[in-house]
Tab-separated table of C-alpha atoms in Angstrom:
chain	number	residue	atom	x	y	z
K	1	MET	CA	0.000	0.000	0.000
K	2	ILE	CA	1.484	3.327	-1.065
K	3	GLU	CA	1.691	5.905	1.739
K	4	LEU	CA	1.687	9.568	0.696
K	5	ILE	CA	3.505	11.885	3.110
K	6	ALA	CA	3.378	15.670	2.779
K	7	THR	CA	4.688	18.694	4.611
K	8	ALA	CA	2.222	21.349	5.760
K	9	GLU	CA	2.711	25.084	6.160
K	10	SER	CA	-0.354	25.673	8.366
K	11	VAL	CA	-3.170	23.878	10.144
K	12	GLU	CA	-5.526	24.951	7.364
K	13	GLN	CA	-3.295	23.575	4.608
K	14	GLY	CA	-2.723	20.412	6.634
K	15	LYS	CA	-6.459	19.788	6.862
K	16	SER	CA	-6.790	20.365	3.117
K	17	LEU	CA	-3.978	17.911	2.381
K	18	LEU	CA	-5.663	15.235	4.472
K	19	SER	CA	-8.989	15.916	2.773
K	20	VAL	CA	-7.537	15.288	-0.708
K	21	GLY	CA	-6.057	11.953	0.324
K	22	ILE	CA	-2.644	12.480	1.922
K	23	ASP	CA	-2.030	9.775	4.538
K	24	THR	CA	0.633	11.338	6.764
K	25	LEU	CA	1.396	14.975	7.532
K	26	TYR	CA	4.979	15.957	8.254
K	27	ILE	CA	5.108	18.940	10.610
K	28	GLY	CA	7.121	20.211	13.552
K	29	GLU	CA	8.699	23.013	15.511
K	30	ASP	CA	11.780	24.443	13.839
K	31	GLU	CA	13.830	24.451	17.027
K	32	PHE	CA	13.994	20.661	16.702
K	33	GLY	CA	13.138	20.005	13.026
K	34	LEU	CA	14.943	20.890	9.815
K	35	ARG	CA	13.707	22.732	6.722
K	36	LEU	CA	10.020	22.932	7.566
K	37	PRO	CA	7.716	25.119	5.427
K	38	SER	CA	6.499	26.630	8.698
K	39	SER	CA	7.185	26.137	12.390
K	40	PHE	CA	4.092	24.819	14.181
K	41	SER	CA	3.423	25.810	17.761
K	42	ARG	CA	2.779	22.988	20.219
K	43	GLU	CA	-0.880	23.951	20.288
K	44	GLU	CA	-1.007	23.625	16.496
K	45	ILE	CA	0.773	20.276	16.554
K	46	GLU	CA	-1.773	19.004	19.083
K	47	GLU	CA	-4.691	20.366	17.054
K	48	MET	CA	-3.337	18.814	13.867
K	49	THR	CA	-2.750	15.465	15.587
K	50	CYS	CA	-6.308	15.345	16.944
K	51	PHE	CA	-7.762	16.241	13.555
K	52	ALA	CA	-5.620	13.710	11.689
K	53	HIS	CA	-6.593	10.908	14.055
K	54	GLN	CA	-10.274	11.763	13.625
K	55	GLN	CA	-9.713	11.252	9.890
K	56	HIS	CA	-7.790	7.991	10.527
K	57	LYS	CA	-4.627	9.660	9.247
K	58	ARG	CA	-1.137	9.999	10.731
K	59	ILE	CA	1.172	12.724	12.033
K	60	CYS	CA	4.959	12.529	11.804
K	61	VAL	CA	6.944	15.209	13.632
K	62	ALA	CA	10.386	16.402	12.562
K	63	VAL	CA	12.964	15.989	15.334
K	64	ASN	CA	15.910	15.768	12.952
K	65	ALA	CA	17.779	18.997	13.729
K	66	LEU	CA	21.507	19.048	14.405
K	67	MET	CA	21.506	18.766	18.171
K	68	HIS	CA	24.135	20.704	20.086
K	69	ASN	CA	24.326	20.421	23.872
K	70	ASP	CA	21.960	23.341	24.495
K	71	ARG	CA	19.237	21.781	22.358
K	72	ILE	CA	19.703	18.271	23.735
K	73	GLU	CA	19.062	19.682	27.212
K	74	LYS	CA	15.721	21.135	26.046
K	75	ILE	CA	14.453	18.192	24.073
K	76	ILE	CA	13.178	15.788	26.756
K	77	PRO	CA	10.064	17.886	27.613
K	78	TYR	CA	9.355	18.190	23.885
K	79	LEU	CA	9.603	14.428	23.364
K	80	MET	CA	7.322	13.863	26.354
K	81	PHE	CA	4.848	16.352	24.890
K	82	LEU	CA	4.804	14.484	21.576
K	83	GLN	CA	4.171	11.243	23.457
K	84	SER	CA	1.366	12.794	25.497
K	85	ILE	CA	-0.595	13.937	22.420
K	86	GLY	CA	-0.106	10.625	20.630
K	87	VAL	CA	1.829	11.579	17.497
K	88	ASP	CA	2.356	8.549	15.286
K	89	ALA	CA	6.089	8.917	14.606
K	90	MET	CA	9.021	11.307	14.575
K	91	THR	CA	12.068	11.616	12.360
K	92	VAL	CA	15.374	11.538	14.234
K	93	GLY	CA	18.905	11.932	12.897
K	94	ASP	CA	20.904	12.293	16.114
K	95	PRO	CA	21.767	9.105	18.047
K	96	GLY	CA	21.715	11.220	21.211
K	97	VAL	CA	17.976	11.728	20.782
K	98	ILE	CA	17.485	7.994	20.271
K	99	HIS	CA	19.422	7.393	23.488
K	100	LEU	CA	17.148	9.806	25.374
K	101	LEU	CA	14.026	8.122	23.986
K	102	LYS	CA	15.177	4.818	25.432
K	103	LYS	CA	16.615	6.223	28.670
K	104	HIS	CA	13.362	8.010	29.560
K	105	CYS	CA	11.073	5.266	28.173
K	106	ILE	CA	9.418	7.707	25.758
K	107	ASP	CA	7.159	5.633	23.543
K	108	VAL	CA	7.074	7.436	20.186
K	109	PRO	CA	8.139	5.403	17.134
K	110	PHE	CA	11.102	6.974	15.341
K	111	ILE	CA	12.156	7.052	11.710
K	112	TYR	CA	15.887	7.378	11.134
K	113	ASP	CA	16.617	10.519	9.113
K	114	ALA	CA	20.245	11.537	8.734
K	115	GLN	CA	19.643	12.967	5.231
K	116	THR	CA	22.626	12.408	2.910
K	117	MET	CA	24.171	9.781	5.201
K	118	VAL	CA	21.511	7.111	4.622
K	119	THR	CA	22.805	5.399	1.502
K	120	SER	CA	22.704	1.644	2.146
K	121	ALA	CA	20.363	-1.099	3.322
K	122	ARG	CA	22.861	-2.093	6.006
K	123	GLN	CA	22.682	1.339	7.572
K	124	VAL	CA	18.870	1.278	7.501
K	125	ASN	CA	18.819	-2.195	9.048
K	126	PHE	CA	21.383	-1.172	11.691
K	127	TRP	CA	18.967	1.452	13.003
K	128	ALA	CA	15.958	-0.802	12.513
K	129	GLN	CA	17.585	-3.306	14.850
K	130	ARG	CA	17.867	-0.476	17.364
K	131	GLY	CA	14.226	0.495	17.224
K	132	ALA	CA	13.695	2.538	14.053
K	133	VAL	CA	10.382	1.822	12.319
K	134	GLY	CA	11.583	3.334	9.046
K	135	ALA	CA	14.251	5.473	7.410
K	136	VAL	CA	14.590	8.413	5.039
K	137	VAL	CA	17.094	7.575	2.316
K	138	ALA	CA	19.432	10.146	0.782
K	139	ARG	CA	17.893	12.165	-2.029
K	140	GLU	CA	20.982	11.572	-4.209
K	141	LEU	CA	20.334	7.853	-4.668
K	142	PRO	CA	19.573	6.752	-8.268
K	143	TYR	CA	17.003	4.165	-9.253
K	144	ALA	CA	19.477	1.252	-9.368
K	145	GLU	CA	20.560	1.835	-5.771
K	146	LEU	CA	17.014	2.395	-4.561
K	147	ALA	CA	15.917	-0.885	-6.146
K	148	SER	CA	18.778	-2.711	-4.441
K	149	ILE	CA	18.026	-1.125	-1.051
K	150	ALA	CA	14.328	-1.993	-1.366
K	151	GLN	CA	15.156	-5.693	-1.659
K	152	GLN	CA	17.266	-5.739	1.506
K	153	VAL	CA	15.712	-3.401	4.090
K	154	ILE	CA	13.641	-4.735	6.969
K	155	VAL	CA	11.659	-1.517	7.513
K	156	PRO	CA	9.999	0.897	5.042
K	157	VAL	CA	12.109	3.676	3.532
K	158	GLU	CA	10.901	7.059	2.334
K	159	VAL	CA	11.647	8.474	-1.139
K	160	LEU	CA	11.141	12.086	-2.249
K	161	VAL	CA	8.752	12.187	-5.216
K	162	TYR	CA	8.179	15.948	-5.329
K	163	GLY	CA	9.909	18.981	-3.904
K	164	ALA	CA	13.233	20.629	-3.212
K	165	THR	CA	16.467	18.787	-2.417
K	166	CYS	CA	18.827	20.220	0.189
K	167	ILE	CA	22.474	19.849	-0.833
K	168	GLN	CA	24.241	21.753	1.938
K	169	GLN	CA	23.639	23.138	5.417
K	170	SER	CA	25.624	25.414	7.680
K	171	LYS	CA	24.684	26.188	11.261
K	172	ARG	CA	25.770	29.774	10.594
K	173	SER	CA	23.304	32.479	9.531
K	174	LEU	CA	25.199	33.160	6.320
K	175	VAL	CA	22.448	35.206	4.650
K	176	GLU	CA	21.916	37.455	7.664
K	177	ASN	CA	25.671	37.887	8.025
K	178	TYR	CA	26.044	38.799	4.340
K	179	PHE	CA	23.338	41.453	4.383
K	180	SER	CA	24.676	42.864	7.626
K	181	PHE	CA	28.203	43.089	6.184
K	182	THR	CA	26.993	44.738	2.961
K	183	HIS	CA	24.504	47.047	4.756
K	184	GLN	CA	21.572	45.787	2.685
K	185	ASP	CA	17.966	44.989	3.482
K	186	GLY	CA	17.910	41.272	4.240
K	187	GLN	CA	14.229	40.798	3.396
K	188	GLN	CA	14.797	40.135	-0.304
K	189	GLN	CA	13.122	36.891	-1.393
K	190	PRO	CA	13.664	34.520	-3.041
K	191	LEU	CA	17.429	34.252	-2.760
K	192	PHE	CA	19.719	32.213	-5.008
K	193	ILE	CA	23.402	31.637	-5.580
K	194	SER	CA	24.980	30.622	-8.883
K	195	GLU	CA	28.175	28.871	-9.860
K	196	PRO	CA	30.782	31.006	-11.657
K	197	LYS	CA	30.478	30.631	-15.443
K	198	LYS	CA	27.225	28.650	-15.052
K	199	ASP	CA	24.466	31.190	-15.445
K	200	ASN	CA	21.754	28.522	-15.485
K	201	THR	CA	22.419	27.476	-11.893
K	202	HIS	CA	20.248	29.035	-9.208
K	203	TYR	CA	20.679	27.251	-5.909
K	204	SER	CA	17.897	28.349	-3.566
K	205	ILE	CA	18.889	29.635	-0.138
K	206	TYR	CA	16.677	29.125	2.908
K	207	GLU	CA	17.553	30.341	6.377
K	208	ASP	CA	15.941	29.530	9.716
K	209	CYS	CA	16.982	29.057	13.322
K	210	ASN	CA	18.936	25.956	12.285
K	211	GLY	CA	21.199	27.946	9.970
K	212	THR	CA	21.514	28.300	6.215
K	213	HIS	CA	20.281	25.633	3.795
K	214	ILE	CA	21.147	25.483	0.087
K	215	PHE	CA	18.920	23.563	-2.326
K	216	ALA	CA	19.549	22.047	-5.756
K	217	THR	CA	18.779	24.147	-8.823
K	218	ASN	CA	15.861	21.925	-9.865
K	219	ASP	CA	13.062	20.556	-7.713
K	220	VAL	CA	12.373	16.834	-7.923
K	221	ASN	CA	9.362	15.562	-9.865
K	222	LEU	CA	9.089	11.785	-10.142
K	223	LEU	CA	5.474	11.727	-11.292
K	224	PRO	CA	6.431	10.656	-14.861
K	225	LEU	CA	8.572	7.854	-13.377
K	226	LEU	CA	6.237	6.469	-10.730
K	227	ASP	CA	5.915	3.156	-12.569
K	228	LYS	CA	9.643	2.551	-12.041
K	229	LEU	CA	9.288	3.493	-8.378
K	230	VAL	CA	6.335	1.132	-7.981
K	231	ALA	CA	8.462	-1.631	-9.515
K	232	THR	CA	11.055	-1.216	-6.746
K	233	GLY	CA	8.444	-1.884	-4.061
K	234	LEU	CA	9.195	1.407	-2.278
K	235	THR	CA	5.834	2.610	-1.025
K	236	GLN	CA	6.533	5.663	1.165
K	237	TRP	CA	6.353	8.715	-1.106
K	238	LYS	CA	7.219	12.172	0.265
K	239	LEU	CA	6.072	15.539	-1.085
K	240	ASP	CA	7.927	18.594	0.206
K	241	GLY	CA	6.208	21.969	-0.087
K	242	ILE	CA	8.886	24.250	1.298
K	243	PHE	CA	8.952	26.256	-1.966
K	244	THR	CA	5.464	25.423	-3.275
K	245	LYS	CA	3.008	27.351	-1.174
K	246	GLY	CA	-0.709	27.360	-0.443
K	247	GLN	CA	-3.363	25.741	-2.589
K	248	PRO	CA	-1.033	24.824	-5.493
K	249	PHE	CA	0.804	22.392	-3.200
K	250	VAL	CA	-2.513	20.844	-2.128
K	251	ASP	CA	-3.503	20.492	-5.780
K	252	ILE	CA	-0.154	18.880	-6.640
K	253	ALA	CA	-0.607	16.462	-3.732
K	254	SER	CA	-4.010	15.510	-5.138
K	255	LEU	CA	-2.309	14.552	-8.427
K	256	PHE	CA	-0.197	11.977	-6.615
K	257	VAL	CA	-3.357	10.695	-4.941
K	258	GLU	CA	-4.845	10.269	-8.427
K	259	ALA	CA	-1.680	8.509	-9.575
K	260	ARG	CA	-1.835	6.098	-6.641
K	261	ARG	CA	-5.463	5.337	-7.449
K	262	ALA	CA	-4.533	4.655	-11.076
K	263	PHE	CA	-1.904	2.120	-10.006
K	264	ALA	CA	-4.301	0.456	-7.570
K	265	GLU	CA	-6.930	0.144	-10.299
K	266	GLN	CA	-4.326	-1.005	-12.861
K	267	ARG	CA	-5.059	1.858	-15.257
K	268	TRP	CA	-1.727	3.669	-15.205
K	269	THR	CA	-1.067	4.467	-18.838
K	270	GLU	CA	1.111	6.860	-20.788
K	271	GLU	CA	-1.942	9.055	-21.323
K	272	VAL	CA	-2.725	9.211	-17.597
K	273	ARG	CA	0.910	9.921	-16.822
K	274	GLU	CA	1.142	12.764	-19.336
K	275	GLN	CA	-2.142	14.308	-18.224
K	276	LEU	CA	-1.165	14.327	-14.550
K	277	ASN	CA	2.341	15.573	-15.248
K	278	ASN	CA	1.095	18.442	-17.409
K	279	ARG	CA	-1.242	19.494	-14.625
K	280	LEU	CA	1.639	19.356	-12.136
K	281	LEU	CA	3.857	21.529	-14.330
K	282	ALA	CA	1.069	24.102	-14.618
K	283	LEU	CA	0.760	24.250	-10.819
K	284	HIS	CA	4.483	24.248	-10.006
K	285	PRO	CA	5.962	27.706	-9.213
K	286	HIS	CA	6.924	29.272	-12.548
K	287	GLU	CA	10.236	30.577	-11.182
K	288	ARG	CA	11.388	27.065	-10.265
K	289	SER	CA	12.369	24.277	-12.640
K	290	VAL	CA	11.915	20.532	-12.159
K	291	ASP	CA	13.653	17.344	-13.195
K	292	GLU	CA	14.011	13.771	-11.956
K	293	GLY	CA	16.916	14.600	-9.615
K	294	PHE	CA	19.367	11.712	-9.370
K	295	PHE	CA	16.758	9.072	-10.139
K	296	LEU	CA	17.888	8.213	-13.694
K	297	LYS	CA	21.627	8.645	-13.145
K	298	GLU	CA	24.028	5.728	-13.227
K	299	PRO	CA	25.414	5.125	-9.713
K	300	ASN	CA	28.985	5.759	-10.875
K	301	ASP	CA	27.971	9.112	-12.344
K	302	VAL	CA	26.774	10.549	-9.017
K	303	LYS	CA	29.577	12.880	-7.953
């Protein structure tokens, strides 16, 4: 059974995403979670969890920030809060957080999410044997490696099917520092950087309390390639709306719901694929381009 997971930028958008058929909402508080479209207050997380459960849907909370000592000291009350409201899972990338979960007997299932580090079935299974109920694999993995991982893992793994791919993070507030140094207004959005002599590159820059994040030039869109993904047996599909805001993201999510229905009813055809993909391209932000990411690359060509 294919599970569709989507970020949410607000309670209202979250409810809309669930209403169109998304199974799991991915939300959180940015003090403990990375690269969220919006930081939810604890009251909003509780409201969203109650609503999702009424709809027989799930809530996964991001707890995958880079944890320094000051944040580790604050996290136990937060983990206990998540347990008390009954969230269904959390993503965790820091072994220190996993240690605290076990030490304090906090019963919230965790999904291992160390971003670019999760590149093999053995690593996924290592954390599964230590309690992980799933893992988020690196976004740079091509189809051949994903297919191999799918045959060997003992827990489900999540694949990005739509959205932006982070390629670098610094804990420093590089954007704020730059505008301060150059005496400019730092409210200019969106922000990009380009490689010298490569005018077509436009790496998006996003800054929050966790530092500065740089994203790939193109957003990922695997909708035209979902048949290959289905063939791997990987059934946790993630949609990230950090740069696709409001109703357009909800509408794009509904296209993946339609695609899932087409596979379930065995009516996925080239015509259906083209129709859905054309609708997605019309909804995608015009200032952002899309491609298949690393999905079609040969493993030896990923550098």
